[in-house]
Structure formats: structure tokens, C-alpha cells
Coordinates of C-alpha atoms in Angstrom, one line a residue:
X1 CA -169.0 -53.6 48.4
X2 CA -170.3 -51.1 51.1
X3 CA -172.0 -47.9 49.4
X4 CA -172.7 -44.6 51.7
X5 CA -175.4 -41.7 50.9
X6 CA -173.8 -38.2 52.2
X7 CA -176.5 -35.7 51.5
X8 CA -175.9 -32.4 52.6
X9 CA -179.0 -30.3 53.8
X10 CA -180.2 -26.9 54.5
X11 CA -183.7 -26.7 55.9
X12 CA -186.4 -27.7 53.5
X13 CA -187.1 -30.9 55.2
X14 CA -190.0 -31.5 52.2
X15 CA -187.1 -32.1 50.0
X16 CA -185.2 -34.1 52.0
X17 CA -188.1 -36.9 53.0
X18 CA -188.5 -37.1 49.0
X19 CA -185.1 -37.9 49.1
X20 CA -185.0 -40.6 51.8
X21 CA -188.1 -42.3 50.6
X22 CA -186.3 -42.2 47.1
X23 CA -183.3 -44.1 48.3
X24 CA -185.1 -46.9 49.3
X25 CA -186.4 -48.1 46.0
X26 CA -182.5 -48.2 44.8
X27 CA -182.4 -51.9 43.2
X28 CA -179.0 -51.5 44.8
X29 CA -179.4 -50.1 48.3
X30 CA -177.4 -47.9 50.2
X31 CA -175.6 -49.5 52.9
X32 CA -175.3 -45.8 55.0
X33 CA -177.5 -42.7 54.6
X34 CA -175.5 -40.1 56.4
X35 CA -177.2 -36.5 56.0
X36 CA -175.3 -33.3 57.1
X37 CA -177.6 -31.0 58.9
X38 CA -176.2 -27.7 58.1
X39 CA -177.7 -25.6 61.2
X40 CA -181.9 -26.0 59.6
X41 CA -184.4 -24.7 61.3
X42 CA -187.4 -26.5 60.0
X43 CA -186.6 -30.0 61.8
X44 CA -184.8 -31.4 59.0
X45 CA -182.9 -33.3 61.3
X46 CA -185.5 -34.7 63.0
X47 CA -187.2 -35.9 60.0
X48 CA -184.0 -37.3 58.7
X49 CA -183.1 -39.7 62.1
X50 CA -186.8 -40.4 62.6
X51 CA -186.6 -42.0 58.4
X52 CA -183.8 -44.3 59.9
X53 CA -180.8 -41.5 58.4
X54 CA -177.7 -41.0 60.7
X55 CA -177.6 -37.4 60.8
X56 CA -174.3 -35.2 61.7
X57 CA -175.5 -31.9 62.7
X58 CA -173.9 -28.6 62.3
X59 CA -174.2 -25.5 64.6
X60 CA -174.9 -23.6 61.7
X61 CA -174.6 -23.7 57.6
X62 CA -171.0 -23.8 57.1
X63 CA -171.5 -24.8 53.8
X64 CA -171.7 -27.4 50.9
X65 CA -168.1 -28.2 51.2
X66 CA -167.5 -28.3 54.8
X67 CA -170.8 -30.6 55.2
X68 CA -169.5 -32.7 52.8
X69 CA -166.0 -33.2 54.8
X70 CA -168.0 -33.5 57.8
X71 CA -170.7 -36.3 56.5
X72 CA -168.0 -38.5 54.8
X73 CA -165.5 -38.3 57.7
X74 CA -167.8 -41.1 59.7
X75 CA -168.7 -43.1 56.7
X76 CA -167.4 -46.3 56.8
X77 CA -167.9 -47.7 53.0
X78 CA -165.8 -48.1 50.0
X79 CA -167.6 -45.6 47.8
X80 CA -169.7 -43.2 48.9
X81 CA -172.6 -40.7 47.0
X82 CA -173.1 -37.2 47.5
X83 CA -176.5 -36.5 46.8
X84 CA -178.1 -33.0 46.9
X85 CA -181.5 -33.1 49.0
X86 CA -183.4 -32.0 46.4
X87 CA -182.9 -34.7 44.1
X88 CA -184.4 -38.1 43.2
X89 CA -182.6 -41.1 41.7
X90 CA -183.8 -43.4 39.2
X91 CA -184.5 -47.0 40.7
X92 CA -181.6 -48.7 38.8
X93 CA -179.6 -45.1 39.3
X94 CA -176.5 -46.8 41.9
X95 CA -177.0 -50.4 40.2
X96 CA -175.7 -48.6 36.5
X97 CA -173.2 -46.4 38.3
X98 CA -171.4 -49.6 40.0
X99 CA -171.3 -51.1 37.1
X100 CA -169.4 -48.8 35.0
X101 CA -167.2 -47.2 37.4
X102 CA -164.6 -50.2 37.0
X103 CA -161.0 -49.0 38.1
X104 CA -162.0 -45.0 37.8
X105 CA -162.3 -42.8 40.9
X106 CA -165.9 -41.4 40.3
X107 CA -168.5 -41.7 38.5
X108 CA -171.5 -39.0 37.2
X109 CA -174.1 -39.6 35.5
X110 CA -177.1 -37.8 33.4
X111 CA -179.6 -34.9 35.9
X112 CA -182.4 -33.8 34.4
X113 CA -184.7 -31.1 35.3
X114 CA -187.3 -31.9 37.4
X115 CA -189.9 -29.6 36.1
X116 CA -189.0 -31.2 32.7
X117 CA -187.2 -34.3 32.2
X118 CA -186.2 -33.7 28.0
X119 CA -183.9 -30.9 29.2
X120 CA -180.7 -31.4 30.6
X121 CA -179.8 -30.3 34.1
X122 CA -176.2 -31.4 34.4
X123 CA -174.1 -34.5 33.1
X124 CA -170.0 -33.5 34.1
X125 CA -168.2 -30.1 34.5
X126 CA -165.6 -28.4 32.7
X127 CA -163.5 -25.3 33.7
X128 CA -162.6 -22.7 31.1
X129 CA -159.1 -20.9 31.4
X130 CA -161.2 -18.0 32.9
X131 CA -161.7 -19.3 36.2
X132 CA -165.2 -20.0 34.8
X133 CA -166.9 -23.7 34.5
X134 CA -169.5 -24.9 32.5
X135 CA -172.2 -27.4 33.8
X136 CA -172.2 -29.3 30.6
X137 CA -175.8 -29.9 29.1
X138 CA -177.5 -27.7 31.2
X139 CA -180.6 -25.9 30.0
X140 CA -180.0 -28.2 26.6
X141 CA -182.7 -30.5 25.2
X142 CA -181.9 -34.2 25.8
X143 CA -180.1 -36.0 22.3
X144 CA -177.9 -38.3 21.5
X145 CA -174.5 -36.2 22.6
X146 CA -175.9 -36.6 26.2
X147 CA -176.1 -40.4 25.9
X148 CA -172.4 -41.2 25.0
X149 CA -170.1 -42.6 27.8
X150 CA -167.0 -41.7 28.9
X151 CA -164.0 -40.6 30.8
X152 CA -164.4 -37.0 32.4
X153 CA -162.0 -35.3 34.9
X154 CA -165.2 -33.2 36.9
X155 CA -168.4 -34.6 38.7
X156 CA -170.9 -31.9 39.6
X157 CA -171.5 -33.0 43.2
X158 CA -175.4 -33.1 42.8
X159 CA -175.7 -36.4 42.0
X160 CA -172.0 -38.3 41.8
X161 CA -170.4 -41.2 43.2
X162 CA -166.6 -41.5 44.4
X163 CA -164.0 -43.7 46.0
X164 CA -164.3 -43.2 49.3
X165 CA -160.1 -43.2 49.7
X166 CA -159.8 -40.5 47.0
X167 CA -160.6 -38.1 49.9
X168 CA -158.2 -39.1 51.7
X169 CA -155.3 -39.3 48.2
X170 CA -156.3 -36.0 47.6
X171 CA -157.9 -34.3 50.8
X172 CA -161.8 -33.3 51.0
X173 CA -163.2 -30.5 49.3
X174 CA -161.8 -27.2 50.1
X175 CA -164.0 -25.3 52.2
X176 CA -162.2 -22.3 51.6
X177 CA -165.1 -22.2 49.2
X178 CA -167.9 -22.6 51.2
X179 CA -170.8 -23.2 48.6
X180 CA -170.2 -23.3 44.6
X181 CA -167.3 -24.6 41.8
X182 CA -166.2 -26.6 45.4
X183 CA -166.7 -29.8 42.8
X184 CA -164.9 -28.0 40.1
X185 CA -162.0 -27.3 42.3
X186 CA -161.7 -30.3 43.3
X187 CA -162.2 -31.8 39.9
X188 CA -159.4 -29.8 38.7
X189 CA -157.0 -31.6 41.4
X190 CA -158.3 -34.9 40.9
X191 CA -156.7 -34.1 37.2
X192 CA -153.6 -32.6 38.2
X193 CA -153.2 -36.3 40.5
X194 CA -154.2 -38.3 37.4
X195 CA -157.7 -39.2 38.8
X196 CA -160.2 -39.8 36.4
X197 CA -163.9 -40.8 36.5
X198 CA -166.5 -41.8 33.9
X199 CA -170.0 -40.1 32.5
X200 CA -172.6 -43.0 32.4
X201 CA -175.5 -41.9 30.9
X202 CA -178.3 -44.6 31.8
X203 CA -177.7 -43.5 35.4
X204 CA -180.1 -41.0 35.7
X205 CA -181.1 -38.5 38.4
X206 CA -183.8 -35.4 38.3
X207 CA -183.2 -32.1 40.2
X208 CA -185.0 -29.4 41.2
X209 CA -182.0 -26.9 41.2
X210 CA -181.5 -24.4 43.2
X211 CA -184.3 -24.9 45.1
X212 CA -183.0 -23.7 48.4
X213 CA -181.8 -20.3 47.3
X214 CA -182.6 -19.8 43.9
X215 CA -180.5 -19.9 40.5
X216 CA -179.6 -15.8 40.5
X217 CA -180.3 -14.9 44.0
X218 CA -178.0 -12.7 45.3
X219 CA -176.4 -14.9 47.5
X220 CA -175.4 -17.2 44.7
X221 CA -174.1 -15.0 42.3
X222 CA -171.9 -13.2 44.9
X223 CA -170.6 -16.4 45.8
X224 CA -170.4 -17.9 42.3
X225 CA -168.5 -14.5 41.9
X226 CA -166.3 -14.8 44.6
X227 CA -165.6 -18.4 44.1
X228 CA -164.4 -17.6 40.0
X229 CA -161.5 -15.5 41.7
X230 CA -160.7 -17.9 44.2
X231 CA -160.2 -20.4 41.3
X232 CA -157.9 -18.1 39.1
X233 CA -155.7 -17.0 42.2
X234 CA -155.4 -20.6 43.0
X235 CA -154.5 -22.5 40.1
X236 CA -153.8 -19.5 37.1
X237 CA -150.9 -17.7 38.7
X238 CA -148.6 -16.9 35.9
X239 CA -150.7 -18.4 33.4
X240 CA -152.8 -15.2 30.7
X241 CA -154.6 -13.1 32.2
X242 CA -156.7 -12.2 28.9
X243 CA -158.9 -15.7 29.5
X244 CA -159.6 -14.4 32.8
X245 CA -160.4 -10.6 32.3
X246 CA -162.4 -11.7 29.3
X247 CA -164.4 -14.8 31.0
X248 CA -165.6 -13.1 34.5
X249 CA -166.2 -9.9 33.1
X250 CA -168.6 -11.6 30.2
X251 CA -170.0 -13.5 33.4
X252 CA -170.8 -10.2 35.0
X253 CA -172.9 -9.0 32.3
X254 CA -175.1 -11.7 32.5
X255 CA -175.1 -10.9 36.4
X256 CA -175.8 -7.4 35.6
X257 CA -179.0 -8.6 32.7
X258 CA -180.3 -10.6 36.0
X259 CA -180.2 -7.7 38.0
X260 CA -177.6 -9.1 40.2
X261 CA -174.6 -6.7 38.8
X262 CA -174.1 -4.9 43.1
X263 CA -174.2 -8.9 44.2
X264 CA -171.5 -10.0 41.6
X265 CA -169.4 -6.7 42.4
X266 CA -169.0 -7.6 45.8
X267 CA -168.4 -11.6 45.4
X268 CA -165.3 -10.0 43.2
X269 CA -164.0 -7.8 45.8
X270 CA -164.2 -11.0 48.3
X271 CA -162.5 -12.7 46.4
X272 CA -159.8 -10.4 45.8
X273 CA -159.5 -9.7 49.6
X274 CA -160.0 -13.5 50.5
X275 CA -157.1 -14.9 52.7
X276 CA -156.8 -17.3 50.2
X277 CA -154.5 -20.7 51.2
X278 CA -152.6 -21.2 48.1
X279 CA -152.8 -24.5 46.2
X280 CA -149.0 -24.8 46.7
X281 CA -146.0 -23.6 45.1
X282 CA -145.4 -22.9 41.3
X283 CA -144.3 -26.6 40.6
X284 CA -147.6 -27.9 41.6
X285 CA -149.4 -26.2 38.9
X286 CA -147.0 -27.1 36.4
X287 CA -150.0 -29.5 34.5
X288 CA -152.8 -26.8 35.0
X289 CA -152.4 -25.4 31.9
X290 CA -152.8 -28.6 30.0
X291 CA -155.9 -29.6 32.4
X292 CA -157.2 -26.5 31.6
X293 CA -156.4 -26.0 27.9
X294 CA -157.8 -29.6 27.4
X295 CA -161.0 -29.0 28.8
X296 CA -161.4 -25.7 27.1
X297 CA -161.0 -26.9 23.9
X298 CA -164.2 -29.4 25.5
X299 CA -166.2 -27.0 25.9
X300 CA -165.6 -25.2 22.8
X301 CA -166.3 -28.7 20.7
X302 CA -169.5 -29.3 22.9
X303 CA -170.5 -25.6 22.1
X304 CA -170.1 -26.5 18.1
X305 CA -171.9 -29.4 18.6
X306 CA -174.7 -28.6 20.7
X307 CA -175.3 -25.0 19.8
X308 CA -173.9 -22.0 21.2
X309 CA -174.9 -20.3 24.4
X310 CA -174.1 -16.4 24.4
X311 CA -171.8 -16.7 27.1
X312 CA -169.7 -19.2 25.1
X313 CA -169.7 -17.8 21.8
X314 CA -168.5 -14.5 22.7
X315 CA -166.0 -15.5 25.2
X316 CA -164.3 -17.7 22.3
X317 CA -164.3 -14.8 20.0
X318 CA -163.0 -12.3 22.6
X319 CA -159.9 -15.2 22.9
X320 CA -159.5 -14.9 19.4
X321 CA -159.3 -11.0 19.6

């Protein structure tokens, strides 16, 4: 079984040679390490091929998704991991990941923060009837509800492992969307095909996040912005518009307590103007409101469980209005 590295990178070649020194004490090792130069400017690539990486470069940053299509495109394994550049793995991280991926598509596993590694970064996603996801876990203390297996329908992209062929059932990641909920969309048609993956929780990973740009830099909350409408004019035409309203405007508060509220303004015009390819025609989305309303009522459950974050309690109540 052939396994391929596809790690998308953006200048900060300090993060990246962590990275590719990381990957070599894998107890399972990589058989490809295929980095997507996204148009750096520090000599990422360079550092990158002279590590032993084959490295795809880009003209200029196009993009999470698009560097993604364009480093699994050459790969030549069975599975392949898409790894950001500024995280590490655990030694046994791919060895536990094979193991309990079985007949599923993809597989994710626990991130924790790498400034403090009892707190949660990311274990699956979920995507609220808003157009809104949830990273589930993240900014949560480590416990028990973080450490049960199971089946889940969205891999954050950070740290995951897929089929190499569901790329090619289901096409690459829509780059449509550039940077941001890319993995969520295409989480959301992996479920509409009936293409499922498993959470394994002894796999573990640690990431810096956003250490590029920066969690509420303007940049990412306009896209993050833009990116919410791009989901609900894809997949929740026809479906209430009350979850929507309710869930990105509740999102632009928290945008506007940041100081980002002129960044998320304009990501919401974008997205209103974008030239948007539709997902296809009505019949197509004829299971998004099951996906959906399933993972919803996830998120609500983990919420209960876990403890409430602000942004969750009130958009539930707001449904309930």
C-alpha cells in the first residue's frame, strides 16, 4: 500500500522543514512527499526539493484548494495525506490512521494546539443549516468525548487522510473557494455520494493554526465570509432561509467584537456577486437537507455535552424563535 504526503505551502519555509523532518520519523513512512509551492517568496521551494520533497510550484497563491488539486494530480499512491505545513505528526500518527480506515474513504484524526497540547485544535467538521461549520473540539479542553471513534462525513484538511480515487468519484476540491470550508464543501458531497470516513483518535497531530495569516486577520474573515455564502447558494437553494439569516449574521457579530466587521461585510457582498458554478440542478440536492439536518442536530448534542460556545447557544435559540 503506497501512501503520498500533499502539503500545501505558502512561504514560511521554517514551518515547512519542521514538517519534512517530521515526516521522517513516521513508523509508517510516506512513500511520496509532494509539496505545492503556492507562489512563496522565502525559498520554500528550495528548501522543500533540497529535503528530498518533489515540489509542484505555482506562479502565484491560487489557493488551498487549487494547490491541493494540483499536488494530488501527480501522486501516484493509493491514499494520499494532506498535511498543512505547519503541523507535526505523532510518530505512530499514519501507522494508527491505516489501521482504522478499513473500507471508509478518509480518515481524521485528533489536532491539538501546538502552544498547548490539553486543548483541542480540531478532530472532524460539521456544517450547520446556516452555511456555517463548526471545527468540532476546537478551543475545548482535551476529555474523554474527544477520544471516542467513529464514522464522520467531514475531515478538516489539516491533518486527514483519503482514498486517493475518491478524487476522482467525486472530483477535487472546488476551488471556486480558494482558501476556507473547501474541506467542508467537499465533506458535504462526499455525504450526498454516500462516502464516509472515520474519527480515530490515537492518531494525533499538533498545529500551530493559522500561522500564516492569522485566525481573524482580515483576509480570513472576508474569505471565511465569503465562502459561508458560497455554501448556502450552493447547496441551500429552496431550503429556510431563517437558519441562514440567523447563522451568518450571529457570525458577523463576532467578526464585528474582533474588529473585523468592514472585512466580513465585504466577504458577504463577494459572495453575493460571486459567479458562482452551481452544484447542479435541484435533484442533486435532494439529500442536503437530511446531511445537513443530521449534522446539526451533531453539533447541537456536542454543544450539550461539551459546553456551550456563544455562537452555538444563541444560534439554537434564535432557531427556536
Amino acid at each position: 500500500m503506497r501512501i503520498a504526503a500533499v502539503i500545501p505551502s505558502w512561504n514560511r519555509r521554517d514551518l515547512l522543514r519542521t514538517l519534512l523532518e517530521n515526516l521522517k520519523a513516521q513508523t509508517k513512512t510516506f512513500d511520496e512527499v509532494i509539496v505545492v509551492d503556492n507562489g512563496s517568496t522565502d525559498g520554500s521551494a528550495e528548501v522543500a526539493e533540497s529535503m528530498g520533497a518533489r515540489v509542484v510550484r505555482l506562479p502565484e497563491n491560487l489557493g488551498f484548494a487549487a494547490a491541493v488539486n494540483r499536488g494530488i494530480a501527480p501522486a501516484t499512491s493509493e491514499w494520499v495525506a494532506i498535511l498543512n505545513n505547519d503541523v507535526t505528526l505523532e510518530p505512530e500518527w499514519l501507522t494508527r490512521m491505516l489501521g482504522a480506515v478499513g473500507d471508509s474513504a478518509f480518515a481524521a484524526g485528533k489536532i491539538l494546539s501546538a502552544a498547548d497540547s490539553k486543548v483541542i485544535d480540531g478532530t472532524f467538521d460539521l456544517m450547520a443549516r446556516s452555511g456555517c461549520a463548526l471545527r468540532c473540539g476546537a478551543g475545548k479542553r482535551d476529555s474523554p468525548t474527544w477520544n471516542r471513534a467513529g464514522t464522520i462525513s467531514m475531515a478538516p484538511m489539516t491533518a486527514a487522510l483519503f482514498r486517493r480515487s475518491l478524487f476522482e468519484e467525486i472530483g477535487g476540491l472546488d476551488e471556486q473557494f480558494g482558501s476556507y470550508l473547501e474541506d467542508v464543501d467537499f465533506g458535504v458531497r462526499c455525504a450526498l455520494a454516500g462516502r464516509g470516513g472515520v474519527y480515530v483518535p490515537e492518531a494525533v497531530a499538533h498545529h500551530r493554526g493559522s500561522a500564516t495569516s492569522g485566525k481573524w486577520h482580515s483576509d480570513t474573515v472576508r474569505l471565511l465570509a465569503r465562502n459561508q455564502v458560497l455554501l448556502a447558494r450552493k447547496y441551500l437553494r429552496g431550503s429556510a432561509r431563517w437558519p441562514v439569516v440567523a447563522g451568518q449574521l450571529l457570525w458577523g457579530l463576532i467578526a464585528c467584537r474582533h474588529g473585523r466587521g468592514f472585512a466580513y461585510l465585504r466577504g458577504k457582498i463577494q459572495g453575493f456577486r460571486f459567479d458562482l458554478k452551481p452544484f447542479g440542478p435541484s435533484e442533486r440536492l435532494q439529500g442536503v437537507n437530511a446531511v445537513l439536518e443530521d449534522s446539526e442536530r451533531h453539533i447541537f448534542e456536542l454543544q450539550r455535552e461539551t459546553g456551550w460556545d456563544g455562537y452555538w447557544r444563541v444560534y439554537f435559540w434564535l432557531l427556536r424563535r
